Coordinates of C-alpha atoms in Angstrom, one line a residue:
Chain A
M1 CA 23.7 -29.9 -35.4
L2 CA 20.6 -28.2 -33.3
A3 CA 18.0 -31.2 -32.8
S4 CA 15.0 -30.9 -34.2
P5 CA 11.2 -30.4 -32.1
F6 CA 10.1 -33.7 -32.5
A7 CA 13.7 -34.9 -31.2
V8 CA 13.5 -32.3 -28.2
I9 CA 9.7 -34.0 -27.4
K10 CA 10.9 -37.0 -27.6
K11 CA 14.0 -36.8 -25.7
L12 CA 11.9 -35.3 -23.3
C13 CA 9.2 -38.2 -22.8
E14 CA 12.8 -40.7 -22.4
L15 CA 14.0 -38.7 -19.5
A16 CA 10.7 -38.6 -18.2
V17 CA 10.3 -42.7 -17.3
E18 CA 13.7 -42.6 -16.5
R19 CA 13.9 -44.3 -13.0
K20 CA 15.8 -40.5 -12.0
F21 CA 14.2 -38.1 -13.4
F22 CA 11.5 -36.9 -10.9
S23 CA 14.3 -37.4 -7.8
T24 CA 16.8 -35.1 -10.1
V25 CA 13.5 -32.6 -10.6
L26 CA 13.1 -32.7 -7.9
F27 CA 16.3 -31.7 -6.2
S28 CA 16.6 -29.0 -8.1
F29 CA 13.5 -27.9 -8.1
L30 CA 13.2 -28.0 -4.2
R31 CA 16.3 -25.8 -3.9
I32 CA 15.5 -23.1 -6.2
S33 CA 12.6 -23.0 -4.9
G34 CA 13.8 -22.4 -1.3
G35 CA 16.2 -20.1 -2.4
F36 CA 13.4 -18.2 -4.5
L37 CA 11.1 -18.4 -1.3
A38 CA 13.8 -17.6 1.4
A39 CA 14.9 -14.4 -0.5
F40 CA 10.8 -13.2 -1.2
L41 CA 10.3 -13.3 2.7
L42 CA 13.1 -12.0 3.4
G43 CA 13.1 -9.4 1.1
I44 CA 9.6 -7.5 2.2
L45 CA 10.0 -8.2 5.9
L46 CA 14.0 -6.4 5.2
A47 CA 12.1 -3.9 2.5
V48 CA 9.3 -3.4 4.7
A49 CA 12.0 -2.6 7.4
A50 CA 13.6 -0.4 5.7
S51 CA 11.3 1.8 4.8
K52 CA 10.5 2.7 9.1
F53 CA 14.5 2.6 9.7
K54 CA 16.9 4.3 7.8
I55 CA 19.4 2.9 9.4
I56 CA 18.3 -0.3 7.4
E57 CA 18.1 0.9 4.2
Y58 CA 21.7 2.4 4.4
F59 CA 22.9 -0.9 5.3
L60 CA 21.3 -3.0 3.0
W61 CA 22.6 -0.3 0.1
P62 CA 26.1 -1.5 -0.2
F63 CA 24.7 -5.1 0.1
V64 CA 21.6 -5.0 -2.9
T65 CA 23.9 -2.8 -5.3
V66 CA 26.7 -5.8 -5.8
A67 CA 23.8 -7.8 -5.8
K68 CA 22.8 -6.3 -8.8
S69 CA 25.6 -6.0 -10.6
V70 CA 27.9 -8.2 -10.2
P71 CA 27.7 -11.4 -12.6
V72 CA 26.0 -14.6 -11.5
A73 CA 29.3 -16.5 -12.4
S74 CA 31.4 -14.5 -10.3
F75 CA 29.3 -14.9 -7.6
I76 CA 29.0 -18.5 -8.2
I77 CA 32.4 -19.4 -8.1
L78 CA 33.2 -18.0 -5.0
C79 CA 30.3 -19.6 -3.3
L80 CA 31.7 -23.1 -4.8
I81 CA 34.8 -22.2 -2.3
W82 CA 33.0 -21.6 0.5
L83 CA 29.3 -23.2 0.3
D84 CA 28.5 -27.0 0.4
F85 CA 27.1 -28.1 -3.0
N86 CA 24.2 -29.0 -1.2
V87 CA 23.8 -25.2 -0.3
L88 CA 25.0 -23.4 -3.2
T89 CA 21.9 -23.9 -5.3
V90 CA 19.8 -22.5 -3.1
F91 CA 22.2 -19.4 -2.0
I92 CA 22.0 -18.6 -5.4
A93 CA 19.2 -18.5 -5.8
F94 CA 18.7 -16.3 -2.9
L95 CA 21.4 -13.9 -4.0
I96 CA 19.7 -13.3 -7.1
V97 CA 16.5 -13.3 -6.4
F98 CA 16.6 -11.0 -2.7
P99 CA 17.7 -7.1 -4.4
V100 CA 14.3 -8.0 -7.0
V101 CA 12.1 -8.6 -4.2
Y102 CA 13.6 -6.3 -1.1
S103 CA 13.9 -3.1 -4.7
N104 CA 10.0 -3.9 -5.9
V105 CA 8.8 -3.7 -2.7
F106 CA 10.6 -0.8 -1.2
E107 CA 10.0 1.0 -4.2
G108 CA 6.1 0.3 -3.4
I109 CA 6.4 1.0 0.0
K110 CA 7.2 4.4 -1.3
S111 CA 4.6 5.4 -3.6
A112 CA 2.0 5.1 -1.5
D113 CA -0.4 7.7 -1.7
K114 CA 1.2 10.8 0.7
M115 CA -2.3 12.1 1.3
L116 CA -3.6 8.4 2.7
C117 CA -0.3 8.9 4.7
E118 CA -1.3 12.2 6.1
M119 CA -4.9 11.3 6.7
S120 CA -3.2 8.1 9.0
D121 CA -0.1 10.5 10.2
F122 CA -3.5 13.2 11.1
Y123 CA -5.0 9.8 13.0
N124 CA -1.9 8.3 14.7
V125 CA -3.2 4.8 12.6
P126 CA -0.9 2.2 14.3
F127 CA 2.0 0.4 11.3
R128 CA 0.1 -2.4 11.6
R129 CA -3.0 -1.1 10.0
R130 CA -1.3 1.1 7.2
L131 CA 0.5 -1.9 6.5
R132 CA -2.6 -3.9 5.9
F133 CA -4.7 -0.7 4.3
I134 CA -2.1 1.5 2.5
Y135 CA 1.2 -0.2 1.9
M136 CA -0.5 -3.3 0.8
P137 CA -2.4 -2.5 -2.1
S138 CA 0.8 -0.4 -2.8
I139 CA 3.6 -3.1 -3.1
K140 CA 1.3 -5.7 -4.9
P141 CA 1.8 -4.7 -8.8
F142 CA 5.9 -4.0 -7.6
L143 CA 5.3 -7.2 -5.7
L144 CA 3.7 -9.4 -8.6
S145 CA 6.5 -7.7 -10.7
A146 CA 9.0 -9.0 -9.0
S147 CA 7.5 -12.3 -8.3
K148 CA 7.0 -13.3 -12.2
V149 CA 10.8 -11.7 -12.6
G150 CA 12.1 -13.8 -9.8
I151 CA 10.8 -17.4 -10.3
G152 CA 12.4 -16.5 -13.8
M153 CA 16.2 -15.4 -12.2
A154 CA 16.4 -18.4 -10.3
W155 CA 15.6 -20.8 -12.2
K156 CA 18.2 -19.2 -14.5
A157 CA 21.1 -18.7 -11.7
G158 CA 20.2 -21.4 -9.9
V159 CA 20.1 -24.2 -12.9
A160 CA 23.8 -22.2 -13.7
A161 CA 25.4 -22.8 -10.4
E162 CA 24.7 -26.5 -10.6
V163 CA 26.5 -26.5 -14.1
I164 CA 28.8 -24.3 -13.2
G165 CA 29.1 -26.8 -9.9
I166 CA 28.9 -29.8 -11.4
V167 CA 26.6 -31.1 -9.0
G168 CA 25.3 -34.4 -8.8
G169 CA 22.0 -35.6 -9.3
S170 CA 20.6 -32.1 -9.5
V171 CA 19.1 -30.7 -13.3
G172 CA 22.2 -28.7 -13.8
G173 CA 23.7 -31.9 -13.6
R174 CA 22.4 -33.1 -16.6
L175 CA 22.7 -30.1 -18.0
Y176 CA 26.4 -30.6 -17.5
D177 CA 26.7 -34.1 -18.4
A178 CA 24.2 -33.5 -21.8
K179 CA 26.7 -30.9 -22.8
I180 CA 30.2 -32.7 -22.2
Y181 CA 28.7 -35.5 -24.5
L182 CA 27.3 -34.0 -27.3
Q183 CA 24.3 -34.8 -26.2
N184 CA 21.7 -31.9 -28.1
A185 CA 18.1 -32.9 -27.8
E186 CA 19.0 -34.1 -24.5
L187 CA 20.0 -30.3 -23.2
L188 CA 16.9 -29.0 -25.1
A189 CA 14.9 -31.7 -23.6
W190 CA 16.2 -30.3 -19.6
T191 CA 16.1 -26.8 -21.1
L192 CA 12.4 -27.1 -22.3
L193 CA 11.7 -29.4 -18.9
I194 CA 13.2 -25.7 -16.6
I195 CA 10.9 -23.2 -18.6
L196 CA 8.1 -25.5 -18.5
I197 CA 8.6 -25.5 -14.6
S198 CA 9.7 -21.8 -14.7
A199 CA 7.1 -21.1 -16.2
L200 CA 4.4 -23.1 -14.1
S201 CA 6.4 -22.5 -11.3
E202 CA 5.3 -18.3 -11.3
K203 CA 2.0 -19.1 -13.2
V204 CA 1.1 -21.2 -9.4
F205 CA 3.1 -18.2 -6.9
L206 CA 1.1 -15.3 -8.8
L207 CA -2.0 -17.3 -7.5
L208 CA -0.9 -17.7 -4.4
V209 CA 0.2 -13.9 -4.1
K210 CA -3.0 -12.9 -5.5
K211 CA -4.9 -15.0 -3.8
I212 CA -3.6 -13.6 0.2
F213 CA -3.6 -9.9 -0.9
E214 CA -7.7 -10.5 -2.1
V215 CA -7.9 -12.6 1.5
N216 CA -6.6 -8.8 2.8
E217 CA -8.8 -7.0 1.3
R218 CA -11.7 -8.6 2.4
L219 CA -10.8 -9.5 5.9
Chain B
M1 CA -12.7 23.5 26.6
S2 CA -11.3 26.8 26.2
R3 CA -12.3 29.0 23.1
I4 CA -10.2 28.9 19.9
E5 CA -7.5 31.6 19.3
L6 CA -6.0 32.4 16.3
K7 CA -4.0 35.9 16.3
N8 CA -2.6 37.2 13.2
I9 CA -1.8 34.0 11.5
S10 CA 0.5 34.2 8.5
K11 CA 1.4 31.4 5.9
K12 CA 3.4 32.2 2.5
Y13 CA 4.1 29.8 -0.1
G14 CA 7.7 31.1 -2.3
E15 CA 6.7 34.5 -2.9
K16 CA 2.6 33.7 -2.6
T17 CA 1.2 35.4 1.0
V18 CA -1.6 32.9 1.0
L19 CA -2.7 34.2 5.1
D20 CA -2.0 37.8 5.7
N21 CA -2.4 38.4 9.2
F22 CA -5.4 36.2 9.9
S23 CA -7.1 36.4 13.4
C24 CA -10.4 34.9 14.2
E25 CA -11.9 33.2 17.6
I26 CA -14.2 30.4 18.1
E27 CA -16.7 29.4 20.8
N28 CA -16.6 26.0 22.1
N29 CA -19.6 23.7 19.9
E30 CA -20.0 26.6 18.5
K31 CA -20.5 26.1 14.6
I32 CA -18.1 28.2 11.8
A33 CA -18.7 28.1 7.9
I34 CA -15.8 29.7 5.8
M35 CA -16.2 31.4 2.9
G36 CA -14.2 32.9 0.0
P37 CA -13.1 33.1 -3.4
S38 CA -10.3 30.5 -5.0
G39 CA -7.2 30.4 -3.5
S40 CA -7.7 32.5 -0.4
G41 CA -6.1 30.6 1.9
K42 CA -9.4 28.3 3.5
T43 CA -7.9 25.6 2.9
T44 CA -4.9 26.3 4.3
L45 CA -6.1 27.8 7.3
L46 CA -7.8 24.4 8.0
R47 CA -4.8 22.4 7.5
I48 CA -2.9 25.3 9.7
I49 CA -6.1 24.6 12.5
S50 CA -5.6 20.7 12.5
G51 CA -2.2 20.9 12.8
L52 CA -1.4 19.3 9.6
E53 CA 1.0 22.9 8.3
K54 CA 2.6 25.2 10.5
S55 CA 1.5 28.6 9.7
D56 CA 4.7 31.0 9.3
G57 CA 3.9 33.5 12.3
G58 CA 1.0 34.2 14.5
E59 CA -0.4 32.0 17.0
I60 CA -2.7 29.2 17.5
K61 CA -4.6 28.7 21.3
G62 CA -7.0 26.3 22.4
V63 CA -7.7 23.5 19.6
P64 CA -8.2 20.3 21.4
Q65 CA -6.5 17.4 21.0
K66 CA -9.3 15.3 19.3
L67 CA -9.3 16.5 15.7
S68 CA -11.2 14.6 12.8
F69 CA -11.1 15.8 9.6
V70 CA -13.2 15.6 5.8
F71 CA -10.4 16.4 3.7
Q72 CA -11.2 17.7 0.1
E73 CA -9.9 14.8 -1.0
N74 CA -12.0 11.9 -0.2
R75 CA -8.5 9.6 0.8
L76 CA -10.1 6.4 1.2
C77 CA -8.2 2.9 1.2
E78 CA -9.9 2.3 -2.4
D79 CA -9.3 -1.1 -2.5
F80 CA -11.3 -2.2 0.9
T81 CA -15.4 -1.8 1.4
P82 CA -16.7 1.8 3.4
I83 CA -16.8 -0.3 7.0
A84 CA -13.4 -1.3 6.8
N85 CA -11.9 1.9 5.6
I86 CA -14.1 3.6 8.5
R87 CA -12.6 0.7 11.0
Y88 CA -9.0 1.8 9.7
I89 CA -9.6 4.5 11.6
S90 CA -12.0 3.6 14.5
G91 CA -10.4 0.6 15.8
N92 CA -12.7 -1.8 17.3
A93 CA -14.5 1.6 18.7
F94 CA -18.0 0.3 16.5
N95 CA -19.3 -3.2 16.1
K96 CA -20.3 -3.9 12.5
Q97 CA -23.8 -2.6 13.0
E98 CA -22.8 0.0 14.7
I99 CA -21.2 1.6 11.3
S100 CA -23.6 -0.1 9.1
D101 CA -26.3 2.3 10.4
C102 CA -24.5 5.4 9.9
L103 CA -23.9 4.3 6.5
F104 CA -27.4 3.9 6.1
E105 CA -28.2 6.8 7.8
L106 CA -26.3 8.9 5.0
G107 CA -28.3 6.2 2.0
F108 CA -26.5 3.3 1.3
Q109 CA -28.1 0.2 0.6
E110 CA -26.8 -3.0 2.3
E111 CA -25.5 -4.4 -0.7
S112 CA -22.8 -1.8 -1.3
L113 CA -20.9 -1.9 2.0
E114 CA -19.3 -5.6 0.8
K115 CA -18.4 -3.8 -2.0
A116 CA -14.7 -2.1 -3.0
V117 CA -14.4 2.0 -2.1
K118 CA -13.2 2.1 -5.8
T119 CA -16.1 0.9 -7.7
M120 CA -17.8 3.8 -5.9
S121 CA -18.9 6.7 -7.6
G122 CA -17.8 10.0 -6.1
G123 CA -20.6 10.9 -4.0
M124 CA -20.7 7.3 -2.3
K125 CA -16.9 7.8 -1.7
R126 CA -17.8 11.1 0.0
R127 CA -20.5 9.6 2.0
V128 CA -17.9 7.0 3.3
A129 CA -15.4 9.5 3.9
I130 CA -18.1 12.0 6.1
A131 CA -18.9 8.7 8.0
R132 CA -15.2 7.9 8.7
A133 CA -14.3 11.5 10.4
I134 CA -18.1 11.3 11.6
L135 CA -17.3 8.1 13.7
A136 CA -13.7 9.6 14.7
D137 CA -13.5 10.3 18.5
F138 CA -13.5 14.1 18.3
D139 CA -14.2 17.0 20.0
M140 CA -13.6 19.4 17.1
L141 CA -14.8 18.0 13.3
I142 CA -13.3 19.9 10.3
M143 CA -14.3 20.1 6.7
D144 CA -12.8 20.7 3.4
E145 CA -15.7 21.3 0.9
P146 CA -17.5 18.4 3.0
F147 CA -20.9 18.3 0.3
D148 CA -18.7 18.3 -3.4
G149 CA -20.1 15.2 -5.6
L150 CA -23.5 15.0 -3.6
D151 CA -27.0 16.2 -5.6
E152 CA -29.2 17.8 -3.6
E153 CA -31.6 15.4 -1.8
L154 CA -28.5 13.7 -1.0
K155 CA -27.1 17.1 0.1
L156 CA -29.7 17.7 2.2
S157 CA -29.8 14.5 4.0
V158 CA -26.4 14.3 4.7
M159 CA -26.4 18.0 5.6
K160 CA -28.8 16.5 8.5
Y161 CA -27.2 13.9 9.6
I162 CA -23.8 16.7 10.3
K163 CA -25.4 18.3 11.8
N164 CA -27.2 15.7 14.7
K165 CA -23.4 15.0 14.7
V166 CA -21.5 17.2 16.0
K167 CA -24.4 19.2 18.4
D168 CA -22.2 19.5 21.7
K169 CA -19.0 19.5 19.9
T170 CA -16.7 22.5 17.2
L171 CA -17.5 22.2 13.7
V172 CA -15.6 24.4 11.3
F173 CA -15.5 24.0 7.5
V174 CA -15.1 25.8 4.1
T175 CA -17.5 26.0 1.9
H176 CA -18.7 27.7 -1.0
D177 CA -22.4 27.2 -1.0
P178 CA -24.3 30.2 1.0
E179 CA -26.8 27.5 1.9
E180 CA -25.2 25.0 3.1
A181 CA -22.8 27.5 5.3
Q182 CA -26.9 28.7 6.8
F183 CA -27.7 25.4 7.5
L184 CA -25.1 24.4 9.0
A185 CA -23.1 27.5 10.9
D186 CA -23.7 29.9 13.9
R187 CA -21.6 31.9 11.9
I188 CA -19.7 32.2 8.7
I189 CA -16.2 33.9 8.5
E190 CA -15.6 35.3 4.6
I191 CA -11.6 35.3 3.4
Q192 CA -10.9 38.2 1.4
N193 CA -7.6 37.4 -1.6

């Protein structure tokens, strides 16, 4: 039996007043966001490096291709063997988001206006200045799109890792418990909460990224 | 600085010959207008002189190291202000006031200096592109149809500004307009198809 929306919201309110609710949410939030942020920063950094040095592009290509196509469950099970459950969520979120950010930023740099690049070559404009004036505007739509997709994927994969790894004190762990005890309303309440946090993180993060681009344009 | 010599310059794109044994000499500080019908290789010639393209045959000698170029397209960083676009090339060689003064001379108002280039009209963008080229450190200025998109009144003031700024420099530019050529150039080179 599927719980009614009213029952789900009621359950969510009950969960919210539980003593361990915020620590549970914070536990997952910090790990998933940590994995996402690490992937976001490293993805940008390595995409910029790969656009400048072909060897980095070739070196990363197999890893990015594998990370894009291997099912997330396979990664989680493999990581359960090697990693501590505290690191599991961070690593899985990182692994899922990194290829998205890297590929998008790399594509953004490649799509930079060729005429502007030729003009920059003509005047010997230093790379740092090109990065700010040509590459940042050109990666902007790609990075915003990667952020949108990436945050949702980080939450999906991160919570999946917590469920499969039965990580205690996490949102995924609570989802697992709800499944075991057939607590339909609780399962949907945690799911609803994940959707809300994911959507809110997306909005806040996109605002932040847009602000960074705005500041760059005004400097 | 020595004179620029172009000897038997040839360029083909696929089967199409754009330049066929073109030769000319440009004296130091001379102002040259290149005229000719569309597709006669004027832009290609500028690109070869500036080193942006290699010729298939022939020889070029004496091109100065410091060049500046007003491209046929504006090639501006659209999200940035005119001042930022100029600084993109000239770095910190000029302060904000010096750049603003240059833009004022080209007909800009104070309030437009804070706007992103993407919000500007074609004529304003063209003038930013010209200011950027003029404020670069150069011995020779190359311009490809620099006054396209400017109305007659503005065109005259921009031409006067350029004439003043390239007094002791070499100028090579492409134009379709004989009046522009006569105003700025010491000599006109006609290229035939």
